[in-house]
């Protein structure tokens, strides 16, 4: 059977909605049985930190992947999680947003580097920065599908229409395959009526594009991040671990 790497951009231009948390924990959950690469495309480097990659280990990473500097084949490094490799956010990454503006084939840089990995990975997840600039554009051009974390909070759906329009534009201009691969409801709190309202609203707007799995607000998830490890390693019995494993099941099932 022909091997196809499935590439997902984890994107939402709003900050603090659970992009990085979802990228780390979904990647770790998918890595139970598949070869996964996580690309940290946010200059803040939270995904790299959340997987325990120290600043001394970030000399080469996503900047080199985007600017196609040096040997891009050696950029994915193993993480502490079996089957999970990472391209860390290096110190230069913040500058790439500006440098790309005048670069050749500036929208296709990341796509070309990731395509170069051939069949090395089954899944590639790209953790996007909280903006719709050149870095996120590179992720959308590289990806097959966008995973959108939606925080169960006030104004959650505002801004999503802008993201959907951006995805449509990228599909027409650069990447005819691109589509919304799913919307993940994050930080769901069953004691808070608002969470339920946002979830119901999202489902009425986006139908079955919204994953069944609700990611609960769970302190173990944020604790795990500060320990530099995914929640299913930090506390396998937590509700957060169970939720991200269930989400991975849905992602695998969506073909
Ligand atoms: P983004 O990448 O969209 O900016 P993050 O994934 O960094 O958002 O999440 C923002 C903050 O919320 C982080 O401190 C993270 O630990 C916390 N957080 C995210 N998801 C959960 C959750 N399900 N339960 C508890 N805390 C969470
Ligand atoms: Mg983030």
PDB file of C-alpha atoms and ligand atoms in Angstrom:
ATOM      1  CA  UNK A   1       0.000   0.000   0.000  1.00  0.00           C
ATOM      2  CA  UNK A   2       1.229   3.496  -0.764  1.00  0.00           C
ATOM      3  CA  UNK A   3       2.422   5.354   2.315  1.00  0.00           C
ATOM      4  CA  UNK A   4       0.933   8.765   2.945  1.00  0.00           C
ATOM      5  CA  UNK A   5       2.172  11.023   5.718  1.00  0.00           C
ATOM      6  CA  UNK A   6      -0.731  12.995   7.161  1.00  0.00           C
ATOM      7  CA  UNK A   7       0.279  16.553   7.937  1.00  0.00           C
ATOM      8  CA  UNK A   8      -1.812  18.693  10.305  1.00  0.00           C
ATOM      9  CA  UNK A   9      -1.441  22.374  11.124  1.00  0.00           C
ATOM     10  CA  UNK A  10      -2.701  23.059  14.652  1.00  0.00           C
ATOM     11  CA  UNK A  11      -3.894  26.613  14.166  1.00  0.00           C
ATOM     12  CA  UNK A  12      -6.036  29.376  15.639  1.00  0.00           C
ATOM     13  CA  UNK A  13      -4.830  32.969  15.531  1.00  0.00           C
ATOM     14  CA  UNK A  14      -6.066  33.485  19.077  1.00  0.00           C
ATOM     15  CA  UNK A  15      -3.506  32.861  21.817  1.00  0.00           C
ATOM     16  CA  UNK A  16      -4.107  30.675  24.859  1.00  0.00           C
ATOM     17  CA  UNK A  17      -6.770  28.437  23.296  1.00  0.00           C
ATOM     18  CA  UNK A  18      -4.851  25.161  23.623  1.00  0.00           C
ATOM     19  CA  UNK A  19      -2.909  24.895  20.349  1.00  0.00           C
ATOM     20  CA  UNK A  20       0.404  23.925  21.926  1.00  0.00           C
ATOM     21  CA  UNK A  21      -1.225  21.698  24.530  1.00  0.00           C
ATOM     22  CA  UNK A  22      -3.152  19.908  21.793  1.00  0.00           C
ATOM     23  CA  UNK A  23      -0.106  19.624  19.531  1.00  0.00           C
ATOM     24  CA  UNK A  24       2.036  18.062  22.286  1.00  0.00           C
ATOM     25  CA  UNK A  25      -0.539  15.683  23.712  1.00  0.00           C
ATOM     26  CA  UNK A  26      -2.163  14.653  20.445  1.00  0.00           C
ATOM     27  CA  UNK A  27       1.310  13.988  19.014  1.00  0.00           C
ATOM     28  CA  UNK A  28       2.232  11.850  22.046  1.00  0.00           C
ATOM     29  CA  UNK A  29      -1.085   9.987  21.843  1.00  0.00           C
ATOM     30  CA  UNK A  30      -0.698   9.328  18.102  1.00  0.00           C
ATOM     31  CA  UNK A  31       2.854   8.100  18.785  1.00  0.00           C
ATOM     32  CA  UNK A  32       1.373   5.083  20.549  1.00  0.00           C
ATOM     33  CA  UNK A  33       1.460   2.998  17.393  1.00  0.00           C
ATOM     34  CA  UNK A  34       2.628   5.470  14.756  1.00  0.00           C
ATOM     35  CA  UNK A  35       5.732   7.480  13.894  1.00  0.00           C
ATOM     36  CA  UNK A  36       5.069  11.123  14.663  1.00  0.00           C
ATOM     37  CA  UNK A  37       6.926  14.391  14.113  1.00  0.00           C
ATOM     38  CA  UNK A  38       6.002  17.562  15.998  1.00  0.00           C
ATOM     39  CA  UNK A  39       7.177  20.813  14.380  1.00  0.00           C
ATOM     40  CA  UNK A  40       7.361  23.754  16.785  1.00  0.00           C
ATOM     41  CA  UNK A  41       6.558  26.735  14.567  1.00  0.00           C
ATOM     42  CA  UNK A  42       5.923  29.229  17.382  1.00  0.00           C
ATOM     43  CA  UNK A  43       8.964  31.395  18.234  1.00  0.00           C
ATOM     44  CA  UNK A  44       7.848  31.209  21.882  1.00  0.00           C
ATOM     45  CA  UNK A  45       8.918  27.555  21.736  1.00  0.00           C
ATOM     46  CA  UNK A  46       6.307  26.288  24.199  1.00  0.00           C
ATOM     47  CA  UNK A  47       5.936  22.947  22.426  1.00  0.00           C
ATOM     48  CA  UNK A  48       9.692  22.396  22.621  1.00  0.00           C
ATOM     49  CA  UNK A  49       9.696  23.275  26.331  1.00  0.00           C
ATOM     50  CA  UNK A  50       6.616  21.116  26.906  1.00  0.00           C
ATOM     51  CA  UNK A  51       8.527  18.138  25.527  1.00  0.00           C
ATOM     52  CA  UNK A  52      11.522  18.793  27.732  1.00  0.00           C
ATOM     53  CA  UNK A  53      13.864  20.167  25.067  1.00  0.00           C
ATOM     54  CA  UNK A  54      16.167  22.640  26.843  1.00  0.00           C
ATOM     55  CA  UNK A  55      17.399  25.898  25.357  1.00  0.00           C
ATOM     56  CA  UNK A  56      20.893  24.394  24.983  1.00  0.00           C
ATOM     57  CA  UNK A  57      19.417  21.851  22.546  1.00  0.00           C
ATOM     58  CA  UNK A  58      17.861  24.383  20.172  1.00  0.00           C
ATOM     59  CA  UNK A  59      20.738  25.534  17.978  1.00  0.00           C
ATOM     60  CA  UNK A  60      19.065  24.150  14.874  1.00  0.00           C
ATOM     61  CA  UNK A  61      15.367  23.673  14.393  1.00  0.00           C
ATOM     62  CA  UNK A  62      12.381  25.198  12.673  1.00  0.00           C
ATOM     63  CA  UNK A  63      14.227  28.261  11.391  1.00  0.00           C
ATOM     64  CA  UNK A  64      16.574  25.969   9.465  1.00  0.00           C
ATOM     65  CA  UNK A  65      13.590  23.906   8.289  1.00  0.00           C
ATOM     66  CA  UNK A  66      11.895  27.043   6.898  1.00  0.00           C
ATOM     67  CA  UNK A  67      14.948  28.778   5.500  1.00  0.00           C
ATOM     68  CA  UNK A  68      16.185  25.399   4.195  1.00  0.00           C
ATOM     69  CA  UNK A  69      19.599  25.877   5.745  1.00  0.00           C
ATOM     70  CA  UNK A  70      22.039  23.035   6.178  1.00  0.00           C
ATOM     71  CA  UNK A  71      21.022  19.390   6.296  1.00  0.00           C
ATOM     72  CA  UNK A  72      17.262  19.533   6.888  1.00  0.00           C
ATOM     73  CA  UNK A  73      17.093  15.711   7.056  1.00  0.00           C
ATOM     74  CA  UNK A  74      18.845  15.799  10.441  1.00  0.00           C
ATOM     75  CA  UNK A  75      16.525  18.396  12.043  1.00  0.00           C
ATOM     76  CA  UNK A  76      13.978  15.977  13.582  1.00  0.00           C
ATOM     77  CA  UNK A  77      15.403  14.869  16.922  1.00  0.00           C
ATOM     78  CA  UNK A  78      14.090  12.132  19.190  1.00  0.00           C
ATOM     79  CA  UNK A  79      12.063  13.224  22.229  1.00  0.00           C
ATOM     80  CA  UNK A  80      11.691  11.400  25.544  1.00  0.00           C
ATOM     81  CA  UNK A  81       8.511   9.843  24.107  1.00  0.00           C
ATOM     82  CA  UNK A  82       8.997   6.718  22.001  1.00  0.00           C
ATOM     83  CA  UNK A  83       8.141   7.214  18.287  1.00  0.00           C
ATOM     84  CA  UNK A  84       7.848  10.991  18.742  1.00  0.00           C
ATOM     85  CA  UNK A  85      10.416  13.239  17.043  1.00  0.00           C
ATOM     86  CA  UNK A  86      10.550  17.014  17.315  1.00  0.00           C
ATOM     87  CA  UNK A  87      11.846  19.927  15.310  1.00  0.00           C
ATOM     88  CA  UNK A  88      12.431  22.485  18.059  1.00  0.00           C
ATOM     89  CA  UNK A  89      11.898  26.237  17.804  1.00  0.00           C
ATOM     90  CA  UNK A  90      15.404  27.679  17.471  1.00  0.00           C
ATOM     91  CA  UNK A  91      16.428  31.165  18.543  1.00  0.00           C
ATOM     92  CA  UNK A  92      16.343  32.549  14.989  1.00  0.00           C
ATOM     93  CA  UNK A  93      12.728  31.541  14.352  1.00  0.00           C
ATOM     94  CA  UNK A  94      11.251  34.918  15.334  1.00  0.00           C
ATOM     95  CA  UNK A  95      13.273  36.520  12.519  1.00  0.00           C
ATOM     96  CA  UNK A  96      11.916  34.131   9.886  1.00  0.00           C
ATOM     97  CA  UNK A  97       8.573  35.956   9.820  1.00  0.00           C
ATOM     98  CA  UNK A  98      10.392  39.015   8.363  1.00  0.00           C
ATOM     99  CA  UNK A  99      13.059  37.187   6.334  1.00  0.00           C
ATOM    100  CA  UNK A 100      10.433  35.160   4.506  1.00  0.00           C
ATOM    101  CA  UNK A 101       8.801  38.278   3.075  1.00  0.00           C
ATOM    102  CA  UNK A 102      11.563  38.679   0.497  1.00  0.00           C
ATOM    103  CA  UNK A 103      12.436  34.972   0.127  1.00  0.00           C
ATOM    104  CA  UNK A 104      11.860  32.912  -3.025  1.00  0.00           C
ATOM    105  CA  UNK A 105       8.885  30.530  -2.942  1.00  0.00           C
ATOM    106  CA  UNK A 106       8.271  31.963   0.490  1.00  0.00           C
ATOM    107  CA  UNK A 107       4.965  30.140   1.045  1.00  0.00           C
ATOM    108  CA  UNK A 108       6.370  26.716   0.135  1.00  0.00           C
ATOM    109  CA  UNK A 109       9.504  26.521   2.302  1.00  0.00           C
ATOM    110  CA  UNK A 110       8.178  24.325   5.086  1.00  0.00           C
ATOM    111  CA  UNK A 111       6.192  22.201   2.637  1.00  0.00           C
ATOM    112  CA  UNK A 112       9.338  21.389   0.669  1.00  0.00           C
ATOM    113  CA  UNK A 113      11.331  20.474   3.769  1.00  0.00           C
ATOM    114  CA  UNK A 114       8.569  18.234   5.159  1.00  0.00           C
ATOM    115  CA  UNK A 115       7.960  16.546   1.780  1.00  0.00           C
ATOM    116  CA  UNK A 116      11.692  15.767   1.840  1.00  0.00           C
ATOM    117  CA  UNK A 117      11.078  13.429   4.789  1.00  0.00           C
ATOM    118  CA  UNK A 118       9.321  11.014   2.438  1.00  0.00           C
ATOM    119  CA  UNK A 119       7.919   8.085   4.396  1.00  0.00           C
ATOM    120  CA  UNK A 120       9.816   8.650   7.668  1.00  0.00           C
ATOM    121  CA  UNK A 121       6.678   9.697   9.571  1.00  0.00           C
ATOM    122  CA  UNK A 122       3.018   8.650   9.642  1.00  0.00           C
ATOM    123  CA  UNK A 123       1.856  11.962  11.156  1.00  0.00           C
ATOM    124  CA  UNK A 124       3.355  15.418  11.251  1.00  0.00           C
ATOM    125  CA  UNK A 125       1.788  18.030  13.560  1.00  0.00           C
ATOM    126  CA  UNK A 126       2.739  21.683  13.214  1.00  0.00           C
ATOM    127  CA  UNK A 127       2.188  23.892  16.278  1.00  0.00           C
ATOM    128  CA  UNK A 128       1.405  27.359  14.851  1.00  0.00           C
ATOM    129  CA  UNK A 129       2.004  30.762  16.431  1.00  0.00           C
ATOM    130  CA  UNK A 130      -1.034  32.876  17.446  1.00  0.00           C
ATOM    131  CA  UNK A 131      -1.194  34.900  14.210  1.00  0.00           C
ATOM    132  CA  UNK A 132      -1.951  34.449  10.516  1.00  0.00           C
ATOM    133  CA  UNK A 133       1.457  35.652   9.284  1.00  0.00           C
ATOM    134  CA  UNK A 134       4.100  34.039   7.071  1.00  0.00           C
ATOM    135  CA  UNK A 135       4.904  31.254   9.539  1.00  0.00           C
ATOM    136  CA  UNK A 136       1.287  30.107   9.827  1.00  0.00           C
ATOM    137  CA  UNK A 137       0.909  30.512   6.046  1.00  0.00           C
ATOM    138  CA  UNK A 138       3.856  28.115   5.598  1.00  0.00           C
ATOM    139  CA  UNK A 139       2.127  25.630   7.901  1.00  0.00           C
ATOM    140  CA  UNK A 140      -1.163  25.898   5.963  1.00  0.00           C
ATOM    141  CA  UNK A 141       0.624  25.371   2.651  1.00  0.00           C
ATOM    142  CA  UNK A 142       2.513  22.363   4.068  1.00  0.00           C
ATOM    143  CA  UNK A 143      -0.533  20.704   5.659  1.00  0.00           C
ATOM    144  CA  UNK A 144      -3.272  18.406   4.386  1.00  0.00           C
ATOM    145  CA  UNK A 145      -5.656  19.576   7.083  1.00  0.00           C
ATOM    146  CA  UNK A 146      -6.076  22.130   9.849  1.00  0.00           C
ATOM    147  CA  UNK A 147      -6.901  21.111  13.415  1.00  0.00           C
ATOM    148  CA  UNK A 148      -8.527  24.002  15.236  1.00  0.00           C
ATOM    149  CA  UNK A 149      -8.508  24.051  19.044  1.00  0.00           C
ATOM    150  CA  UNK A 150     -11.499  26.052  20.261  1.00  0.00           C
ATOM    151  CA  UNK A 151     -11.486  27.147  23.873  1.00  0.00           C
ATOM    152  CA  UNK A 152     -14.862  26.790  25.587  1.00  0.00           C
ATOM    153  CA  UNK A 153     -14.912  30.464  26.634  1.00  0.00           C
ATOM    154  CA  UNK A 154     -16.558  33.780  25.731  1.00  0.00           C
ATOM    155  CA  UNK A 155     -15.931  34.899  22.120  1.00  0.00           C
ATOM    156  CA  UNK A 156     -14.562  31.459  21.183  1.00  0.00           C
ATOM    157  CA  UNK A 157     -16.256  31.504  17.796  1.00  0.00           C
ATOM    158  CA  UNK A 158     -15.155  35.031  16.969  1.00  0.00           C
ATOM    159  CA  UNK A 159     -12.076  34.829  14.834  1.00  0.00           C
ATOM    160  CA  UNK A 160     -12.903  31.348  13.607  1.00  0.00           C
ATOM    161  CA  UNK A 161     -14.602  32.822  10.545  1.00  0.00           C
ATOM    162  CA  UNK A 162     -11.367  34.687   9.779  1.00  0.00           C
ATOM    163  CA  UNK A 163      -9.433  31.430  10.058  1.00  0.00           C
ATOM    164  CA  UNK A 164     -11.939  29.650   7.795  1.00  0.00           C
ATOM    165  CA  UNK A 165     -11.607  32.427   5.190  1.00  0.00           C
ATOM    166  CA  UNK A 166      -7.817  32.159   5.377  1.00  0.00           C
ATOM    167  CA  UNK A 167      -8.008  28.395   4.858  1.00  0.00           C
ATOM    168  CA  UNK A 168     -10.243  28.974   1.797  1.00  0.00           C
ATOM    169  CA  UNK A 169      -7.782  31.494   0.377  1.00  0.00           C
ATOM    170  CA  UNK A 170      -4.797  29.225   0.923  1.00  0.00           C
ATOM    171  CA  UNK A 171      -6.678  26.359  -0.731  1.00  0.00           C
ATOM    172  CA  UNK A 172      -7.385  28.465  -3.829  1.00  0.00           C
ATOM    173  CA  UNK A 173      -3.917  30.007  -4.100  1.00  0.00           C
ATOM    174  CA  UNK A 174      -1.408  27.431  -2.868  1.00  0.00           C
ATOM    175  CA  UNK A 175      -2.711  24.093  -1.637  1.00  0.00           C
ATOM    176  CA  UNK A 176      -5.832  22.589  -3.216  1.00  0.00           C
ATOM    177  CA  UNK A 177      -5.916  19.744  -0.634  1.00  0.00           C
ATOM    178  CA  UNK A 178      -6.250  21.952   2.435  1.00  0.00           C
ATOM    179  CA  UNK A 179      -9.378  21.587   4.551  1.00  0.00           C
ATOM    180  CA  UNK A 180     -10.506  21.836   8.154  1.00  0.00           C
ATOM    181  CA  UNK A 181      -9.642  18.410   9.560  1.00  0.00           C
ATOM    182  CA  UNK A 182     -11.504  18.988  12.782  1.00  0.00           C
ATOM    183  CA  UNK A 183     -12.351  21.368  15.595  1.00  0.00           C
ATOM    184  CA  UNK A 184     -11.317  20.284  19.089  1.00  0.00           C
ATOM    185  CA  UNK A 185     -13.195  21.793  22.042  1.00  0.00           C
ATOM    186  CA  UNK A 186     -10.621  22.520  24.739  1.00  0.00           C
ATOM    187  CA  UNK A 187     -10.672  23.460  28.444  1.00  0.00           C
ATOM    188  CA  UNK A 188     -14.219  22.186  28.747  1.00  0.00           C
ATOM    189  CA  UNK A 189     -15.560  22.637  32.262  1.00  0.00           C
ATOM    190  CA  UNK A 190     -18.755  20.718  32.960  1.00  0.00           C
ATOM    191  CA  UNK A 191     -19.500  22.838  36.051  1.00  0.00           C
ATOM    192  CA  UNK A 192     -19.667  25.913  33.862  1.00  0.00           C
ATOM    193  CA  UNK A 193     -22.802  26.416  31.739  1.00  0.00           C
ATOM    194  CA  UNK A 194     -20.814  28.566  29.348  1.00  0.00           C
ATOM    195  CA  UNK A 195     -18.717  25.597  28.271  1.00  0.00           C
ATOM    196  CA  UNK A 196     -21.867  23.731  27.315  1.00  0.00           C
ATOM    197  CA  UNK A 197     -23.214  26.754  25.411  1.00  0.00           C
ATOM    198  CA  UNK A 198     -20.000  27.208  23.441  1.00  0.00           C
ATOM    199  CA  UNK A 199     -19.889  23.480  22.636  1.00  0.00           C
ATOM    200  CA  UNK A 200     -23.517  23.551  21.439  1.00  0.00           C
ATOM    201  CA  UNK A 201     -22.860  26.689  19.340  1.00  0.00           C
ATOM    202  CA  UNK A 202     -19.768  25.154  17.755  1.00  0.00           C
ATOM    203  CA  UNK A 203     -21.681  21.992  16.886  1.00  0.00           C
ATOM    204  CA  UNK A 204     -24.556  23.921  15.349  1.00  0.00           C
ATOM    205  CA  UNK A 205     -22.167  25.991  13.183  1.00  0.00           C
ATOM    206  CA  UNK A 206     -19.663  23.322  12.225  1.00  0.00           C
ATOM    207  CA  UNK A 207     -21.629  20.074  12.585  1.00  0.00           C
ATOM    208  CA  UNK A 208     -19.531  16.933  12.590  1.00  0.00           C
ATOM    209  CA  UNK A 209     -16.361  18.881  11.873  1.00  0.00           C
ATOM    210  CA  UNK A 210     -16.328  19.213  15.670  1.00  0.00           C
ATOM    211  CA  UNK A 211     -14.680  16.192  17.294  1.00  0.00           C
ATOM    212  CA  UNK A 212     -16.875  14.223  19.716  1.00  0.00           C
ATOM    213  CA  UNK A 213     -14.108  14.252  22.314  1.00  0.00           C
ATOM    214  CA  UNK A 214     -14.258  17.139  24.783  1.00  0.00           C
ATOM    215  CA  UNK A 215     -10.863  18.075  26.207  1.00  0.00           C
ATOM    216  CA  UNK A 216     -11.614  18.862  29.870  1.00  0.00           C
ATOM    217  CA  UNK A 217      -9.989  21.611  31.847  1.00  0.00           C
ATOM    218  CA  UNK A 218      -7.621  19.432  33.886  1.00  0.00           C
ATOM    219  CA  UNK A 219      -4.806  20.702  36.070  1.00  0.00           C
ATOM    220  CA  UNK A 220      -2.723  17.603  35.253  1.00  0.00           C
ATOM    221  CA  UNK A 221      -2.480  18.839  31.640  1.00  0.00           C
ATOM    222  CA  UNK A 222      -0.825  22.132  32.587  1.00  0.00           C
ATOM    223  CA  UNK A 223       1.308  20.489  35.299  1.00  0.00           C
ATOM    224  CA  UNK A 224       2.621  17.977  32.751  1.00  0.00           C
ATOM    225  CA  UNK A 225       3.678  20.854  30.485  1.00  0.00           C
ATOM    226  CA  UNK A 226       5.687  22.494  33.253  1.00  0.00           C
ATOM    227  CA  UNK A 227       7.421  19.127  33.794  1.00  0.00           C
ATOM    228  CA  UNK A 228       8.335  18.943  30.104  1.00  0.00           C
ATOM    229  CA  UNK A 229       6.306  15.818  29.399  1.00  0.00           C
ATOM    230  CA  UNK A 230       2.964  14.853  27.796  1.00  0.00           C
ATOM    231  CA  UNK A 231       0.054  14.267  30.163  1.00  0.00           C
ATOM    232  CA  UNK A 232      -0.234  10.562  29.283  1.00  0.00           C
ATOM    233  CA  UNK A 233       3.300  10.097  30.638  1.00  0.00           C
ATOM    234  CA  UNK A 234       2.907  12.482  33.602  1.00  0.00           C
ATOM    235  CA  UNK A 235      -0.437  11.039  34.737  1.00  0.00           C
ATOM    236  CA  UNK A 236      -1.793   8.254  32.519  1.00  0.00           C
ATOM    237  CA  UNK A 237      -4.944   7.938  34.663  1.00  0.00           C
ATOM    238  CA  UNK A 238      -5.930  11.611  34.390  1.00  0.00           C
ATOM    239  CA  UNK A 239      -9.011  12.778  32.505  1.00  0.00           C
ATOM    240  CA  UNK A 240      -6.680  14.857  30.307  1.00  0.00           C
ATOM    241  CA  UNK A 241      -4.686  11.798  29.219  1.00  0.00           C
ATOM    242  CA  UNK A 242      -7.869   9.850  28.446  1.00  0.00           C
ATOM    243  CA  UNK A 243      -9.258  12.756  26.413  1.00  0.00           C
ATOM    244  CA  UNK A 244      -6.174  13.189  24.234  1.00  0.00           C
ATOM    245  CA  UNK A 245      -6.021   9.423  23.617  1.00  0.00           C
ATOM    246  CA  UNK A 246      -9.679   9.530  22.539  1.00  0.00           C
ATOM    247  CA  UNK A 247      -8.981  12.512  20.270  1.00  0.00           C
ATOM    248  CA  UNK A 248      -6.097  10.601  18.676  1.00  0.00           C
ATOM    249  CA  UNK A 249      -8.514   7.720  18.021  1.00  0.00           C
ATOM    250  CA  UNK A 250     -10.862  10.097  16.200  1.00  0.00           C
ATOM    251  CA  UNK A 251      -8.020  11.637  14.187  1.00  0.00           C
ATOM    252  CA  UNK A 252      -6.829   8.169  13.104  1.00  0.00           C
ATOM    253  CA  UNK A 253     -10.403   7.164  12.272  1.00  0.00           C
ATOM    254  CA  UNK A 254     -11.036  10.172  10.038  1.00  0.00           C
ATOM    255  CA  UNK A 255      -8.784   8.589   7.446  1.00  0.00           C
TER     256      UNK A 255
HETATM  257  P1  LIG B   1      -1.915  28.307  22.766  1.00  0.00           P
HETATM  258  O1  LIG B   1      -0.822  27.427  22.243  1.00  0.00           O
HETATM  259  O2  LIG B   1      -3.156  28.292  21.918  1.00  0.00           O
HETATM  260  O3  LIG B   1      -1.452  29.694  23.060  1.00  0.00           O
HETATM  261  P2  LIG B   1      -1.673  26.700  25.181  1.00  0.00           P
HETATM  262  O4  LIG B   1      -1.805  25.303  24.692  1.00  0.00           O
HETATM  263  O5  LIG B   1      -0.291  27.192  25.451  1.00  0.00           O
HETATM  264  O6  LIG B   1      -2.414  27.691  24.184  1.00  0.00           O
HETATM  265  O7  LIG B   1      -2.588  26.828  26.463  1.00  0.00           O
HETATM  266  C1  LIG B   1      -2.654  28.032  27.225  1.00  0.00           C
HETATM  267  C2  LIG B   1      -2.556  27.704  28.715  1.00  0.00           C
HETATM  268  O8  LIG B   1      -3.663  26.921  29.113  1.00  0.00           O
HETATM  269  C3  LIG B   1      -1.320  26.897  29.071  1.00  0.00           C
HETATM  270  O9  LIG B   1      -0.829  27.366  30.308  1.00  0.00           O
HETATM  271  C4  LIG B   1      -1.823  25.476  29.206  1.00  0.00           C
HETATM  272  O10 LIG B   1      -1.068  24.726  30.137  1.00  0.00           O
HETATM  273  C5  LIG B   1      -3.246  25.696  29.701  1.00  0.00           C
HETATM  274  N1  LIG B   1      -4.148  24.632  29.223  1.00  0.00           N
HETATM  275  C6  LIG B   1      -4.380  24.295  27.928  1.00  0.00           C
HETATM  276  N2  LIG B   1      -5.283  23.301  27.847  1.00  0.00           N
HETATM  277  C7  LIG B   1      -5.627  22.994  29.126  1.00  0.00           C
HETATM  278  C8  LIG B   1      -6.536  22.057  29.714  1.00  0.00           C
HETATM  279  N3  LIG B   1      -7.277  21.227  28.968  1.00  0.00           N
HETATM  280  N4  LIG B   1      -6.642  22.033  31.068  1.00  0.00           N
HETATM  281  C9  LIG B   1      -5.912  22.881  31.835  1.00  0.00           C
HETATM  282  N5  LIG B   1      -5.049  23.779  31.352  1.00  0.00           N
HETATM  283  C10 LIG B   1      -4.899  23.857  30.007  1.00  0.00           C
HETATM  284 MG1  LIG B   2       1.117  27.955  21.651  1.00  0.00          MG
END
